[in-house]
Every structure is written in structure tokens, then in C-alpha cells.
Short mmCIF file of C-alpha atoms and ligand atoms in Angstrom, two decimals:
data_model
loop_
_atom_site.label_atom_id
_atom_site.label_comp_id
_atom_site.label_asym_id
_atom_site.label_seq_id
_atom_site.Cartn_x
_atom_site.Cartn_y
_atom_site.Cartn_z
CA MET A 20 37.24 31.19 119.92
CA THR A 21 36.59 34.21 122.10
CA THR A 22 36.07 37.66 120.65
CA VAL A 23 39.42 38.89 122.09
CA ALA A 24 41.22 35.93 120.52
CA LEU A 25 39.55 36.40 117.20
CA ALA A 26 40.30 39.85 117.31
CA ALA A 27 43.91 39.14 117.97
CA THR A 28 43.87 36.56 115.27
CA LEU A 29 42.63 39.15 112.68
CA GLY A 30 45.24 41.54 113.84
CA LEU A 31 42.64 44.05 115.19
CA GLY A 32 43.61 46.04 118.21
CA LEU A 33 41.40 45.81 121.20
CA ALA A 34 39.94 49.09 120.67
CA ALA A 35 38.29 47.74 117.45
CA CYS A 36 36.16 45.65 119.67
CA GLY A 37 34.39 48.43 121.18
CA GLY A 38 34.52 46.57 124.60
CA GLY A 39 34.42 43.30 123.11
CA GLY A 40 31.15 43.72 120.74
CA GLY A 41 32.57 44.92 117.61
CA ALA A 42 33.24 48.16 116.03
CA GLN A 43 31.98 51.28 117.92
CA GLU A 44 28.69 52.33 116.70
CA SER A 45 29.60 56.00 116.43
CA VAL A 46 32.76 58.11 117.29
CA SER A 47 33.42 61.63 117.73
CA TRP A 48 36.80 63.01 116.66
CA ARG A 49 38.92 66.06 116.92
CA LEU A 50 41.04 67.32 113.88
CA ALA A 51 43.94 69.90 114.54
CA GLU A 52 44.76 72.51 112.16
CA THR A 53 47.19 75.24 112.58
CA HIS A 54 45.84 77.80 109.82
CA PRO A 55 42.67 79.86 110.11
CA GLY A 56 39.11 78.88 108.85
CA ASP A 57 39.41 80.36 105.58
CA TYR A 58 42.86 78.70 104.57
CA PRO A 59 42.51 76.03 101.89
CA THR A 60 43.83 73.38 104.11
CA THR A 61 41.16 74.25 106.78
CA GLN A 62 38.63 74.46 104.17
CA ALA A 63 39.39 70.94 102.98
CA ASP A 64 39.49 69.58 106.54
CA LYS A 65 36.03 70.89 107.07
CA TRP A 66 34.84 69.50 103.54
CA PHE A 67 36.22 66.15 104.89
CA ALA A 68 34.32 66.39 108.20
CA GLU A 69 31.04 67.06 106.70
CA GLU A 70 31.24 64.75 103.94
CA LEU A 71 32.42 62.06 106.38
CA SER A 72 29.39 62.80 108.86
CA LYS A 73 27.03 62.69 105.59
CA ARG A 74 28.22 59.63 104.30
CA SER A 75 28.34 57.67 107.60
CA ASP A 76 24.69 58.91 108.53
CA GLY A 77 26.19 60.69 111.36
CA ARG A 78 28.02 57.83 112.79
CA ILE A 79 31.55 59.65 112.03
CA THR A 80 31.63 63.21 113.64
CA VAL A 81 34.72 65.20 113.22
CA GLU A 82 35.19 68.72 114.72
CA VAL A 83 37.83 70.71 113.20
CA TYR A 84 39.87 73.17 115.49
CA PRO A 85 41.61 75.83 113.32
CA ASP A 86 44.13 78.53 114.34
CA ALA A 87 46.09 76.03 116.37
CA GLN A 88 43.46 75.88 119.04
CA LEU A 89 44.82 72.53 120.07
CA GLY A 90 48.39 73.85 120.16
CA GLU A 91 51.33 74.18 117.93
CA GLU A 92 51.90 71.54 115.13
CA ARG A 93 54.85 69.97 117.10
CA ASP A 94 52.57 69.49 120.07
CA VAL A 95 49.73 68.29 118.23
CA LEU A 96 51.87 65.25 116.80
CA GLU A 97 52.94 64.53 120.61
CA GLN A 98 49.12 64.56 121.36
CA MET A 99 48.26 62.11 118.51
CA GLN A 100 50.79 59.81 120.01
CA LEU A 101 49.17 60.11 123.53
CA GLY A 102 45.74 59.69 122.21
CA SER A 103 44.39 63.06 123.00
CA VAL A 104 43.90 64.17 119.43
CA GLU A 105 42.71 61.96 116.60
CA LEU A 106 43.15 63.69 113.51
CA ASN A 107 45.76 66.26 112.15
CA ARG A 108 46.52 68.19 109.11
CA THR A 109 50.30 69.08 109.47
CA ASN A 110 53.33 69.97 107.10
CA ALA A 111 55.57 67.06 106.42
CA ASN A 112 58.50 68.84 107.42
CA LEU A 113 57.23 68.55 110.99
CA VAL A 114 56.82 64.85 110.83
CA GLY A 115 60.58 64.32 110.39
CA GLU A 116 60.97 64.42 114.28
CA PHE A 117 58.68 61.59 114.91
CA VAL A 118 59.39 59.58 111.65
CA PRO A 119 62.99 60.48 110.71
CA SER A 120 62.64 59.19 106.98
CA TRP A 121 60.01 62.00 106.58
CA LYS A 122 62.94 64.43 106.73
CA ALA A 123 63.43 63.38 103.09
CA TYR A 124 60.78 65.72 102.11
CA GLY A 125 62.77 68.55 103.04
CA ILE A 126 65.53 67.83 100.60
CA PRO A 127 65.94 71.11 98.54
CA TYR A 128 65.15 71.08 94.96
CA ALA A 129 63.96 67.37 94.86
CA PHE A 130 61.00 68.27 92.40
CA GLU A 131 61.19 70.08 89.19
CA GLY A 132 57.88 71.47 89.63
CA GLU A 133 54.06 71.27 90.68
CA GLU A 134 53.41 68.40 88.18
CA HIS A 135 56.37 66.13 89.09
CA PHE A 136 55.70 66.79 93.01
CA TRP A 137 52.01 65.63 92.25
CA ASN A 138 53.09 62.68 90.26
CA PHE A 139 55.48 61.60 93.22
CA LEU A 140 52.61 62.26 95.93
CA GLN A 141 49.75 60.35 94.13
CA GLY A 142 52.11 57.53 92.91
CA GLU A 143 53.66 54.57 94.77
CA GLY A 144 56.28 56.92 96.42
CA GLY A 145 53.94 58.98 97.94
CA GLN A 146 51.85 55.97 99.12
CA ALA A 147 55.02 54.56 100.58
CA LYS A 148 55.70 57.58 102.66
CA LEU A 149 52.21 57.64 104.10
CA ASP A 150 52.72 53.94 105.17
CA GLU A 151 55.84 54.99 107.09
CA LEU A 152 53.53 57.02 109.42
CA SER A 153 52.69 53.77 111.05
CA GLU A 154 56.18 54.21 112.90
CA MET A 155 54.30 57.11 114.86
CA GLY A 156 51.17 55.10 115.50
CA ALA A 157 49.37 56.98 112.87
CA VAL A 158 47.59 56.23 109.40
CA GLY A 159 48.31 58.82 106.56
CA LEU A 160 45.09 59.64 104.77
CA ALA A 161 45.84 62.07 102.11
CA TYR A 162 48.26 65.14 100.84
CA TYR A 163 47.34 68.53 100.39
CA ASP A 164 49.21 71.25 98.38
CA SER A 165 51.42 73.64 99.95
CA GLY A 166 53.35 74.89 96.87
CA ALA A 167 56.89 75.99 97.02
CA ARG A 168 58.91 77.51 99.98
CA SER A 169 60.80 80.63 99.58
CA LEU A 170 62.58 83.11 101.46
CA TYR A 171 61.36 86.32 103.00
CA THR A 172 63.38 88.76 105.20
CA ASN A 173 63.22 92.41 106.24
CA GLY A 174 66.00 94.73 105.55
CA LYS A 175 67.70 94.20 102.30
CA PRO A 176 66.28 91.84 99.68
CA ILE A 177 67.93 88.49 99.22
CA GLU A 178 69.01 88.18 95.51
CA LYS A 179 71.70 85.55 95.90
CA PRO A 180 72.85 83.13 98.62
CA ASP A 181 75.57 85.47 100.05
CA ASP A 182 72.95 88.00 100.98
CA LEU A 183 71.87 85.56 103.88
CA ALA A 184 75.22 86.22 105.51
CA GLY A 185 74.39 87.41 108.94
CA ARG A 186 70.76 86.96 108.66
CA ASN A 187 68.94 84.67 110.90
CA ILE A 188 65.96 82.72 109.29
CA ARG A 189 63.16 80.93 111.17
CA VAL A 190 62.81 77.10 110.28
CA GLN A 191 60.14 74.51 111.18
CA PRO A 192 60.62 72.21 114.00
CA GLY A 193 61.92 68.76 112.91
CA SER A 194 62.88 69.40 109.48
CA ILE A 195 66.39 69.86 107.70
CA THR A 196 65.65 73.29 106.66
CA ALA A 197 68.27 74.75 109.12
CA GLU A 198 70.98 73.11 107.21
CA VAL A 199 69.53 74.45 103.83
CA VAL A 200 69.58 77.93 105.34
CA GLU A 201 73.01 77.36 106.60
CA GLU A 202 74.30 76.01 103.20
CA PHE A 203 72.93 79.31 101.64
CA GLY A 204 75.12 81.14 104.05
CA GLY A 205 72.70 82.41 106.45
CA SER A 206 72.07 81.15 110.24
CA ALA A 207 68.81 79.44 111.27
CA THR A 208 66.42 79.25 114.37
CA THR A 209 63.67 76.67 114.95
CA MET A 210 60.57 78.11 115.99
CA ASP A 211 56.88 77.39 116.43
CA PHE A 212 54.76 78.87 113.35
CA GLY A 213 52.71 81.03 115.98
CA GLU A 214 55.88 82.64 117.29
CA VAL A 215 57.25 84.02 113.94
CA TYR A 216 55.34 87.29 113.53
CA SER A 217 56.63 88.74 117.01
CA GLY A 218 60.00 86.96 116.35
CA ILE A 219 60.64 89.18 113.18
CA GLU A 220 59.01 92.16 114.82
CA THR A 221 61.21 92.14 117.84
CA GLY A 222 64.25 91.23 115.77
CA VAL A 223 65.03 87.91 117.06
CA ILE A 224 64.95 86.63 113.63
CA ASP A 225 65.38 88.46 110.15
CA GLY A 226 62.86 86.45 108.41
CA ALA A 227 61.58 83.06 107.61
CA GLU A 228 60.63 81.01 104.47
CA ASN A 229 57.24 79.67 103.42
CA ASN A 230 54.64 79.42 100.54
CA LEU A 231 52.79 82.55 99.53
CA PRO A 232 49.42 81.74 101.23
CA SER A 233 50.94 81.38 104.50
CA TYR A 234 53.20 84.48 104.11
CA VAL A 235 49.89 86.36 103.54
CA SER A 236 47.60 84.52 106.07
CA THR A 237 50.17 85.15 108.91
CA ARG A 238 50.69 88.93 107.69
CA HIS A 239 54.42 88.30 108.11
CA TYR A 240 54.82 90.36 105.04
CA GLU A 241 53.84 93.39 107.34
CA VAL A 242 57.31 92.68 109.21
CA ALA A 243 59.51 91.11 106.50
CA ASP A 244 58.52 92.73 103.14
CA ASN A 245 61.17 91.27 100.83
CA LEU A 246 60.19 88.11 99.20
CA THR A 247 62.54 85.98 96.98
CA LEU A 248 61.10 83.44 95.02
CA ASN A 249 63.97 81.03 95.25
CA GLU A 250 61.54 77.83 95.79
CA HIS A 251 63.88 75.81 97.84
CA GLN A 252 61.52 73.03 98.79
CA ARG A 253 58.20 71.67 97.83
CA VAL A 254 56.81 70.01 101.18
CA PRO A 255 53.36 68.56 101.08
CA GLU A 256 50.69 68.92 103.87
CA VAL A 257 49.34 65.70 105.27
CA LEU A 258 46.10 64.65 106.83
CA MET A 259 46.60 61.84 109.45
CA ILE A 260 44.73 59.97 112.00
CA SER A 261 45.96 58.08 114.97
CA GLN A 262 45.76 54.09 114.54
CA SER A 263 44.07 53.92 117.71
CA ALA A 264 41.18 56.04 116.51
CA MET A 265 41.06 54.04 113.16
CA ASP A 266 40.87 50.98 115.06
CA GLN A 267 37.54 52.04 116.57
CA LEU A 268 35.95 51.74 113.23
CA SER A 269 34.76 48.65 111.14
CA GLU A 270 36.64 47.71 107.90
CA GLN A 271 34.04 49.32 105.92
CA ASP A 272 34.08 52.72 107.77
CA GLN A 273 37.68 52.84 107.58
CA GLN A 274 37.47 52.32 103.99
CA LEU A 275 35.15 55.45 104.03
CA VAL A 276 37.40 57.41 105.94
CA ARG A 277 40.31 56.86 103.29
CA GLU A 278 38.03 57.39 100.50
CA VAL A 279 36.55 60.73 101.50
CA ALA A 280 40.24 61.99 102.75
CA LYS A 281 41.48 61.15 99.21
CA GLU A 282 38.69 63.03 97.65
CA SER A 283 39.29 65.89 99.71
CA THR A 284 42.75 66.46 98.29
CA GLU A 285 41.02 67.61 95.06
CA VAL A 286 38.87 70.03 97.04
CA GLN A 287 41.97 71.52 98.50
CA ARG A 288 44.09 71.50 95.36
CA GLU A 289 41.42 73.69 93.70
CA LEU A 290 41.39 76.02 96.57
CA TRP A 291 44.94 76.32 96.71
CA GLN A 292 45.35 77.68 93.06
CA GLU A 293 42.86 80.26 93.67
CA GLU A 294 44.67 81.26 96.98
CA VAL A 295 48.17 81.41 95.39
CA ALA A 296 47.00 83.69 92.76
CA GLU A 297 44.93 86.09 95.49
CA SER A 298 48.06 85.80 97.71
CA ARG A 299 50.10 87.31 95.04
CA LYS A 300 47.69 90.10 94.65
CA THR A 301 47.68 90.99 98.32
CA LEU A 302 51.39 91.07 98.35
CA GLU A 303 51.69 93.36 95.18
CA ASP A 304 48.93 95.79 96.67
CA ALA A 305 50.86 95.99 99.66
CA GLY A 306 53.94 96.88 98.02
CA VAL A 307 55.99 93.93 99.06
CA THR A 308 59.44 93.71 97.03
CA ILE A 309 59.03 90.25 95.15
CA THR A 310 62.27 89.15 93.78
CA GLU A 311 61.80 86.61 91.00
CA LEU A 312 64.99 84.82 89.98
CA ASP A 313 65.78 84.24 86.27
CA ASP A 314 68.20 81.67 87.38
CA LYS A 315 67.90 79.69 90.73
CA LYS A 316 71.16 78.01 89.96
CA PRO A 317 73.16 79.77 92.47
CA PHE A 318 70.71 78.77 95.21
CA GLU A 319 70.65 75.22 93.74
CA ASP A 320 74.51 75.09 93.82
CA ALA A 321 74.75 76.24 97.24
CA VAL A 322 72.88 73.09 98.52
CA ALA A 323 74.03 70.76 96.03
CA GLY A 324 76.41 68.95 98.51
CA LEU A 325 73.76 68.74 101.23
CA LYS A 326 71.25 67.36 98.63
CA GLU A 327 73.66 64.75 97.62
CA ARG A 328 74.27 63.58 101.08
CA TYR A 329 70.54 63.39 101.94
CA ALA A 330 70.09 61.55 98.69
CA GLY A 331 72.45 58.95 99.77
CA GLN A 332 70.59 58.71 102.94
CA TYR A 333 67.37 58.48 101.58
CA GLY A 334 68.07 56.63 98.43
CA GLU A 335 64.73 54.83 98.00
CA PHE A 336 62.78 58.24 98.47
CA MET A 337 65.16 59.94 95.63
CA ASP A 338 64.66 56.86 93.44
CA ALA A 339 60.93 57.29 93.54
CA VAL A 340 61.24 60.89 93.01
CA GLU A 341 63.43 60.31 89.86
CA ALA A 342 60.69 57.76 88.66
CA ALA A 343 57.86 59.99 89.13
CA LYS A 344 59.79 62.43 86.66
CA LYS A 345 59.66 59.78 83.88
CA GLN A 346 55.64 59.51 84.15
CA GLN A 347 55.22 63.17 83.59
C1 LIG B 646 52.95 76.24 106.34
C2 LIG B 646 52.25 74.97 106.71
C3 LIG B 646 51.94 74.91 108.20
C4 LIG B 646 53.14 75.10 108.94
C5 LIG B 646 54.00 76.43 108.66
C6 LIG B 646 55.38 76.70 109.17
O1 LIG B 646 53.41 76.07 104.93
O2 LIG B 646 51.04 74.95 106.03
O3 LIG B 646 51.33 73.69 108.54
O4 LIG B 646 53.94 74.18 109.11
O5 LIG B 646 54.12 76.20 107.11
O6 LIG B 646 56.34 77.12 108.55
O7 LIG B 646 55.41 76.24 110.40
#
């Protein structure tokens, strides 16, 4: 059997042959990250890169490009499919445009809290979602924490869904969050992450929604200084690699990449907890109005119909979410 025929029999891509002579000796990849260098996801990306280089004796080199240097998240997802970026850390909401079933992560109030969320991500449900990334030619390696997403606006603070009437909220491309905002009673504008600050400043939008560390690192609180902790979504961050890049490695090295990525989750989660606490302090010191809700029910009720519709469409996802509740 020729090498090519053998590779085909084993289900390996031709790239894995490294020109017909087995896996490539060494690879040098790029990892796209939208956040700045000190953000928890970026620090975990860097840990992953360093550890991978160490454990592969320098055969696998990954350079991390923070601050959206390789483009906004949506563009990077496209570049991955074209093969010009190998690794990408992105938010699950963005993936929905490329793998429609990932829109399920945007279902509001799907998870009861942090523990339920991580039970899901680290269980069969979370793995099944990672496997779906093959539809866009990628391999899902690991999840990172992103806490809960909440609304922030300038002008009048949002205390109840009705307060969103006439307010225009920025949402991520590819997500179902526009519908969430509309069910709350507001209007929604899809916009890249890097455009949000000036969008608020110039009055194109009245606010956005995100977790505390992103609200702080982007300094959006300077232009939208009311935060309402309504926590409508928990949407994970995901580290992924293109299948064509993965195919360049031997089976053993592929295993190493997966292992190191999984370990980087623990690194990120610890940094995340610290960052959330620090962000809260920064916001308090800056005098941001933080509206804590004793009862999130008015927000939950406003999206109950939408949640039911999407739960019907993504039944398997919701069954796995339900099962993860019982394991708590
Ligand atoms: C953040 C996420 C980013 C980006 C951003 C956004 O929470 O970490 O990757 O997706 O939200 O709202 O665009």
C-alpha cells in the first residue's frame, strides 16, 4: 500500500503526511485572541502556548496575538476556515453563525449558576458541543469561564425589562441575543466588539451586555455607567484549532495538544475568579451604578416564550443541561 492509500485507509488527511513522510516534525501556529494581554483568557492562551512548547521540546510553537490583532472574532472564524489562522479563542455566541447548533449557548437563563454551568461544560453535554465544531472544520479543545452576561447602559439605569423601551443595545454577531434584548423590550444592534466603545460614545447605541471583566477591560463603563446584574446568559469561551492544523501532528502530539488545552482551563478559571472580584472593585471605585436585582423573575418571564421556543429547537442541548443539574 502506498503512503497516500494507507493514510486514506486510516482516515488521515493528506496534510498529516507532511508531504508523504508522516507527521510534520515541527509546526508554528498563530492563536487569535480579542482581549488584551492581561485578560484571563489571554493569560490562559499564553500558558497553553508555553506549556505546549515545553512538553513538545519546542516542536509545537504557538504565538498568541492578543488585542484582536488578527481581526475581530467573526473575521477570525472565517480566517480559520480559510486556513490562515490555526488557533482561536472565541466566545460561544459568535460560533452560532458557523455552527448553528451553537446558538443554543445563547438561550437565556439556561443555567442556574456557576456550578451547573461547569457541570455541563465538563460533562458529556459540553463535549458533544465541542464535537459539533467539526462542522466548521475545527476541533474544540477547551472551555474557559466567561461568567454571566448582564446589561449596561448610559442614561437611566435598567431596573426592569420595561426600562429598555427605546434603548438600543449592542449584541455579538451570530448570537440569538438580539432576540433576547427585543423580548426584554429594547432594540438590538449587531456590532463587532471593538466598535462598541465609540458606538456608545457617539450615541449609535445606548449600551451593551457583557460580563464584568469585559465591561472593565474595554472601559465601556466610562461611557455607559449603569450596570444591571440581570445575568441573562452564561456563554462559555472556547479554545479551538482548525482540523487542518491538527492533522499536521502525529496522534501522540494531537493528544498532547488536547491535554495541555484541558489543563489550561483550570489556569483560566482561577484567574477568572480573581478578575471578577477586581473588576467589581474597579467599578465601585469609578462610581458606576450597579443595580443588583433581588428578583430576576421579571427578566426571566420576559424571555420565557423565547426560551421555550429555542428549547424545542435544541432539545438535546436542553436535556443535557437538565441532566447537568442533577449531578450538582
Ligand atoms: C466577551 C468575550 C469576547 C467577545 C465579547 C463581545 O465576554 O470574552 O470574546 O465575544 O464578549 O461581547 O463581543
